[in-house]
Short mmCIF file of C-alpha atoms in Angstrom, two decimals:
data_model
loop_
_atom_site.label_atom_id
_atom_site.label_comp_id
_atom_site.label_asym_id
_atom_site.label_seq_id
_atom_site.Cartn_x
_atom_site.Cartn_y
_atom_site.Cartn_z
CA MET N 1 0.00 0.00 0.00
CA LYS N 2 1.36 3.39 -0.92
CA ASP N 3 -0.36 5.46 1.77
CA LEU N 4 -1.86 4.34 5.07
CA ARG N 5 -3.38 7.64 6.17
CA ASN N 6 -7.14 7.50 6.83
CA LYS N 7 -7.30 3.80 6.05
CA THR N 8 -8.99 1.45 8.53
CA ALA N 9 -7.40 -1.64 10.06
CA VAL N 10 -9.06 -4.44 11.99
CA ILE N 11 -6.70 -6.10 14.48
CA VAL N 12 -7.97 -9.47 15.67
CA ALA N 13 -6.37 -10.40 19.00
CA GLY N 14 -5.23 -6.81 19.38
CA GLY N 15 -5.48 -6.59 23.15
CA ASN N 16 -1.85 -7.39 24.02
CA GLY N 17 1.52 -8.43 22.65
CA ILE N 18 2.01 -8.38 18.89
CA GLY N 19 -1.60 -7.40 18.19
CA ARG N 20 -1.45 -4.37 20.47
CA ALA N 21 1.87 -3.38 18.89
CA MET N 22 0.38 -3.60 15.39
CA ALA N 23 -2.59 -1.49 16.48
CA HIS N 24 -0.31 1.24 17.86
CA ALA N 25 2.09 1.20 14.92
CA LEU N 26 -0.75 1.48 12.42
CA ALA N 27 -2.46 4.19 14.46
CA ASP N 28 0.80 6.15 14.49
CA ALA N 29 0.77 5.91 10.68
CA GLY N 30 -2.66 7.57 10.55
CA VAL N 31 -4.83 4.45 10.35
CA ASN N 32 -8.22 4.12 12.03
CA ILE N 33 -8.14 1.11 14.33
CA VAL N 34 -10.72 -1.54 15.20
CA VAL N 35 -9.39 -3.55 18.14
CA ALA N 36 -10.84 -7.01 18.72
CA ASP N 37 -9.87 -9.35 21.51
CA ILE N 38 -11.45 -12.24 23.36
CA ARG N 39 -10.84 -10.16 26.49
CA ALA N 40 -13.12 -7.17 26.02
CA ASP N 41 -11.31 -5.18 28.71
CA ALA N 42 -7.98 -5.63 26.93
CA ALA N 43 -9.48 -4.47 23.63
CA GLU N 44 -10.99 -1.43 25.34
CA HIS N 45 -7.68 -0.60 27.02
CA VAL N 46 -5.86 -0.51 23.67
CA ARG N 47 -8.67 1.56 22.16
CA SER N 48 -8.30 4.05 25.02
CA GLU N 49 -4.52 4.21 24.57
CA ILE N 50 -4.91 5.05 20.88
CA VAL N 51 -7.63 7.66 21.43
CA ASP N 52 -5.62 9.30 24.23
CA LYS N 53 -2.78 9.97 21.80
CA GLY N 54 -5.09 11.45 19.17
CA GLY N 55 -6.01 8.42 17.10
CA ARG N 56 -9.39 7.06 16.09
CA ALA N 57 -10.34 3.63 17.40
CA VAL N 58 -13.21 1.40 18.44
CA ALA N 59 -13.10 -1.91 20.28
CA LEU N 60 -15.14 -5.08 20.66
CA GLY N 61 -14.79 -8.23 22.70
CA THR N 62 -14.49 -10.94 20.06
CA ASP N 63 -13.86 -14.67 20.03
CA ALA N 64 -12.32 -15.18 16.59
CA SER N 65 -13.33 -18.85 16.58
CA LYS N 66 -17.03 -17.86 16.71
CA LEU N 67 -18.52 -16.77 13.40
CA ASP N 68 -21.23 -14.62 14.97
CA ASP N 69 -18.62 -12.70 16.96
CA MET N 70 -16.67 -12.00 13.79
CA ARG N 71 -19.81 -10.88 11.98
CA ARG N 72 -20.47 -8.37 14.77
CA LEU N 73 -16.89 -7.20 14.47
CA ALA N 74 -17.24 -6.61 10.74
CA ASP N 75 -20.46 -4.69 11.25
CA LEU N 76 -18.79 -2.49 13.87
CA ALA N 77 -15.82 -1.78 11.61
CA PHE N 78 -17.85 -0.84 8.55
CA ASP N 79 -20.46 1.08 10.54
CA SER N 80 -17.76 3.06 12.37
CA PHE N 81 -15.43 3.92 9.51
CA GLY N 82 -17.22 3.00 6.27
CA SER N 83 -14.53 0.69 4.92
CA VAL N 84 -11.79 -1.74 5.94
CA GLU N 85 -8.51 -1.68 4.03
CA ILE N 86 -6.30 -3.74 6.37
CA LEU N 87 -7.26 -6.99 8.07
CA CYS N 88 -4.83 -8.43 10.63
CA ASN N 89 -5.74 -11.99 11.62
CA ASN N 90 -3.51 -12.32 14.66
CA ALA N 91 -5.40 -14.74 16.92
CA GLY N 92 -3.38 -17.79 17.90
CA VAL N 93 -2.87 -20.13 20.84
CA ALA N 94 -0.57 -22.94 21.88
CA VAL N 95 -0.67 -25.36 24.81
CA ARG N 96 1.69 -25.62 27.76
CA PRO N 97 3.60 -27.61 28.69
CA PHE N 98 4.84 -28.43 25.20
CA ARG N 99 3.84 -32.01 24.60
CA ALA N 100 4.32 -35.02 22.37
CA ILE N 101 1.68 -35.80 19.77
CA TRP N 102 0.75 -38.94 21.74
CA ASP N 103 0.12 -36.83 24.84
CA THR N 104 -2.02 -34.31 22.95
CA SER N 105 -5.68 -34.63 23.91
CA TYR N 106 -8.65 -34.21 21.61
CA ALA N 107 -9.52 -31.06 23.56
CA ASP N 108 -6.03 -29.73 22.75
CA LEU N 109 -6.66 -30.36 19.05
CA GLN N 110 -10.02 -28.60 19.11
CA TYR N 111 -8.58 -25.65 21.02
CA MET N 112 -5.68 -24.96 18.67
CA VAL N 113 -7.53 -25.69 15.43
CA GLY N 114 -10.54 -23.69 16.59
CA ILE N 115 -8.59 -20.49 17.11
CA ASN N 116 -5.50 -20.83 14.91
CA ILE N 117 -7.34 -22.03 11.81
CA TRP N 118 -11.03 -21.21 12.20
CA GLY N 119 -10.18 -17.80 13.61
CA ILE N 120 -8.51 -16.86 10.33
CA LEU N 121 -11.11 -18.57 8.16
CA ASN N 122 -13.83 -16.62 9.92
CA GLY N 123 -11.90 -13.43 9.24
CA TYR N 124 -11.79 -14.18 5.53
CA HIS N 125 -15.42 -15.25 5.47
CA VAL N 126 -16.86 -12.09 6.96
CA PHE N 127 -14.42 -9.41 5.79
CA VAL N 128 -13.10 -10.38 2.36
CA PRO N 129 -16.39 -10.21 0.40
CA ARG N 130 -17.05 -6.69 1.69
CA MET N 131 -13.44 -5.57 1.25
CA ARG N 132 -13.40 -6.94 -2.31
CA GLU N 133 -16.23 -4.57 -3.26
CA GLN N 134 -14.12 -1.56 -2.25
CA VAL N 135 -12.09 0.39 -4.77
CA GLY N 136 -8.41 0.82 -4.02
CA GLU N 137 -5.67 -1.04 -2.21
CA LYS N 138 -6.33 -3.58 0.51
CA HIS N 139 -4.00 -5.74 2.58
CA ILE N 140 -4.31 -8.84 4.75
CA VAL N 141 -1.77 -9.71 7.45
CA ASN N 142 -1.96 -13.24 8.84
CA THR N 143 0.16 -14.29 11.80
CA SER N 144 1.89 -17.63 11.32
CA SER N 145 5.01 -18.65 13.27
CA GLN N 146 8.58 -19.65 12.64
CA SER N 147 7.41 -23.01 14.00
CA ALA N 148 5.88 -23.46 10.55
CA ILE N 149 9.37 -23.36 9.04
CA LEU N 150 11.77 -24.62 11.70
CA THR N 151 11.22 -27.99 13.35
CA TYR N 152 10.56 -27.78 17.08
CA PRO N 153 9.63 -31.23 18.42
CA SER N 154 6.80 -30.86 20.95
CA THR N 155 4.85 -28.34 18.84
CA SER N 156 3.49 -30.62 16.11
CA VAL N 157 -0.17 -29.60 16.19
CA TYR N 158 0.65 -25.92 16.65
CA ALA N 159 3.07 -26.14 13.70
CA MET N 160 0.37 -27.81 11.60
CA THR N 161 -2.06 -24.96 12.26
CA LYS N 162 0.56 -22.37 11.40
CA GLU N 163 1.49 -24.15 8.16
CA ALA N 164 -2.22 -23.97 7.31
CA VAL N 165 -2.04 -20.20 7.75
CA THR N 166 0.77 -20.09 5.21
CA GLY N 167 -1.12 -22.14 2.62
CA LEU N 168 -4.33 -20.16 2.95
CA THR N 169 -2.63 -16.78 2.82
CA ARG N 170 -0.45 -17.58 -0.16
CA VAL N 171 -3.12 -19.12 -2.40
CA ALA N 172 -5.98 -16.82 -1.40
CA GLY N 173 -3.57 -13.94 -1.91
CA GLU N 174 -3.18 -14.83 -5.56
CA GLU N 175 -6.95 -15.14 -5.95
CA LEU N 176 -7.42 -11.69 -4.42
CA ARG N 177 -4.52 -9.92 -6.12
CA PRO N 178 -6.55 -8.82 -9.18
CA TYR N 179 -8.95 -7.05 -6.82
CA GLY N 180 -6.35 -4.82 -5.21
CA PHE N 181 -5.27 -7.03 -2.30
CA GLY N 182 -1.78 -7.53 -1.03
CA TYR N 183 -0.84 -9.88 1.77
CA THR N 184 1.82 -10.47 4.38
CA ILE N 185 2.48 -13.66 6.31
CA LEU N 186 4.04 -12.70 9.64
CA TYR N 187 6.43 -15.32 11.04
CA PRO N 188 7.23 -14.34 14.63
CA GLY N 189 10.20 -15.89 16.35
CA LEU N 190 10.93 -15.13 19.99
CA VAL N 191 8.92 -12.08 21.06
CA ASN N 192 8.47 -10.86 24.62
CA THR N 193 4.71 -11.29 25.00
CA PRO N 194 2.46 -12.93 27.61
CA ALA N 195 1.10 -15.29 24.94
CA ALA N 196 1.99 -18.48 26.80
CA GLN N 197 0.20 -17.43 29.97
CA LYS N 198 -2.73 -15.83 28.14
CA SER N 199 -3.31 -18.92 25.99
CA GLY N 200 -3.69 -21.10 29.06
CA GLU N 201 -6.13 -18.67 30.68
CA LEU N 202 -8.54 -19.11 27.76
CA ARG N 203 -9.05 -22.79 28.56
CA SER N 204 -11.73 -24.16 30.85
CA ALA N 205 -10.87 -24.96 34.45
CA GLU N 206 -11.06 -28.66 33.58
CA GLU N 207 -8.65 -28.26 30.68
CA GLN N 208 -6.25 -26.18 32.76
CA ALA N 209 -6.27 -28.91 35.40
CA ALA N 210 -5.56 -31.50 32.71
CA ASP N 211 -2.64 -29.39 31.44
CA MET N 212 -1.03 -29.61 34.87
CA LYS N 213 -0.90 -33.40 34.50
CA VAL N 214 0.57 -33.54 30.99
CA ARG N 215 4.07 -34.97 30.72
CA PRO N 216 6.36 -32.35 29.18
CA TYR N 217 8.01 -33.44 25.96
CA SER N 218 11.34 -32.38 27.42
CA SER N 219 11.18 -35.29 29.88
CA TYR N 220 11.24 -37.77 27.01
CA VAL N 221 14.30 -36.01 25.57
CA GLU N 222 16.08 -36.15 28.92
CA GLU N 223 15.11 -39.79 29.26
CA ARG N 224 16.83 -40.51 25.94
CA GLY N 225 19.93 -38.61 27.07
CA GLU N 226 19.62 -35.99 24.32
CA LYS N 227 20.49 -32.31 24.44
CA LEU N 228 17.90 -29.74 25.46
CA THR N 229 17.86 -26.06 24.54
CA MET N 230 15.75 -23.57 26.46
CA LEU N 231 14.01 -20.87 24.48
CA GLU N 232 12.53 -18.12 26.62
CA ALA N 233 10.42 -15.11 25.70
CA GLY N 234 8.35 -13.11 28.16
CA ARG N 235 6.53 -15.51 30.44
CA GLY N 236 6.60 -18.32 27.88
CA ALA N 237 9.33 -20.90 27.56
CA MET N 238 10.12 -23.77 25.24
CA THR N 239 12.44 -26.60 26.17
CA THR N 240 13.06 -28.76 23.14
CA PRO N 241 15.89 -30.16 21.01
CA ILE N 242 16.14 -27.70 18.14
CA GLY N 243 19.39 -28.69 16.49
CA GLY N 244 22.47 -26.50 16.47
CA GLU N 245 23.16 -23.62 18.80
CA LEU N 246 20.49 -21.09 19.66
CA SER N 247 21.22 -17.67 18.18
CA GLN N 248 17.77 -16.09 18.31
CA LYS N 249 17.20 -13.36 20.88
CA ALA N 250 13.77 -12.25 22.07
CA ILE N 251 12.59 -8.86 20.78
CA GLU N 252 9.88 -6.51 21.98
CA PRO N 253 6.45 -6.57 20.30
CA GLU N 254 6.75 -2.88 19.43
CA VAL N 255 9.53 -3.80 17.00
CA VAL N 256 7.25 -6.33 15.35
CA GLY N 257 4.52 -3.72 14.99
CA GLN N 258 6.89 -1.47 13.05
CA MET N 259 7.99 -4.42 10.91
CA VAL N 260 4.37 -5.12 9.98
CA VAL N 261 3.74 -1.52 8.96
CA ALA N 262 6.87 -1.57 6.78
CA ALA N 263 5.78 -4.86 5.20
CA ILE N 264 2.33 -3.47 4.36
CA LEU N 265 3.80 -0.34 2.79
CA ALA N 266 6.25 -2.41 0.73
CA ASN N 267 3.62 -5.08 -0.06
CA ARG N 268 5.98 -7.80 1.14
CA PRO N 269 4.43 -11.28 1.21
CA ILE N 270 6.66 -12.51 4.04
CA CYS N 271 7.82 -10.82 7.23
CA PHE N 272 10.31 -12.59 9.50
CA THR N 273 10.88 -11.09 12.93
CA HIS N 274 14.22 -12.92 13.09
CA PRO N 275 16.56 -14.26 10.43
CA ILE N 276 16.03 -17.96 9.75
CA GLY N 277 19.53 -18.48 8.37
CA GLU N 278 20.74 -20.64 5.51
CA GLU N 279 21.03 -23.71 7.72
CA GLY N 280 17.43 -23.45 8.85
CA LEU N 281 16.10 -22.84 5.35
CA GLU N 282 18.14 -25.70 3.95
CA ALA N 283 16.92 -28.09 6.63
CA ARG N 284 13.32 -27.15 5.89
CA PHE N 285 13.28 -26.80 2.11
CA GLY N 286 16.40 -28.61 0.90
CA PRO N 287 14.76 -32.07 0.78
CA TYR N 288 12.22 -30.77 -1.74
CA ARG N 289 14.94 -30.35 -4.35
CA ASP N 290 15.79 -34.04 -4.23
CA ALA N 291 12.29 -35.41 -3.69
CA TYR N 292 11.51 -36.61 -7.22
CA HIS N 293 12.85 -40.05 -8.04
CA PRO N 294 11.32 -41.44 -11.24
CA LEU N 295 11.20 -45.22 -11.54
CA VAL N 296 12.41 -45.14 -15.16
#
């Protein structure tokens, strides 16, 4: 997008962390902000912060996994500002402790798929048809994760949901390109946010109690006598064998917010918060080059 001034952005899961940082960075660029968060008080707090510094913003408590909630959000956005040019699908959850696929419950599957996949699908379903009717540039930002590229044992279902984000964004992006849409897939690495704690708080008391009894994947690694590496960001932590030495350092969400604004302005399809490195890219994509072995 060439100019962000007086555009309108919807930030799903904008009440804290990366979402809040995107809302502030876009507001600073002159964008009207619609803050949505499953915690209505958090959404309202961010709205108040933006208005206090001279911006325009509205807020709504929204569960992205619920279609009716997202429909209400779309109505609020269009009724308040008349159009939506930027849609940021940022809702995402993981489970703690990190666990093996065989220790992942059906409730865990429903929880992560419901928010990480259906949250984004609901965003497309309710916003894209109305945005497509608008004249001018539009942009969609979908939050994936570097777990969709790098292999972190213990995050298999989370990684699956984030790879789904990549596939949807990339292919739908080409379908929407003739209608003035750009897209950015955001791949956060280690960011200092309360995401780990906040994700757990969204679960029922029964599910939180069950989480306390789950065997951490790290215990299997220790049992096998293999090396562990601790990744820490904010109040979240990952203990998992990642291969090689850890070089990634946690950054503040405000930096990510500025990165997203720059990516929208440059119409960049991919935004990494940290460098992946040649070794990481080769480990992930190198096997594809040698995957075809004809029988004759």
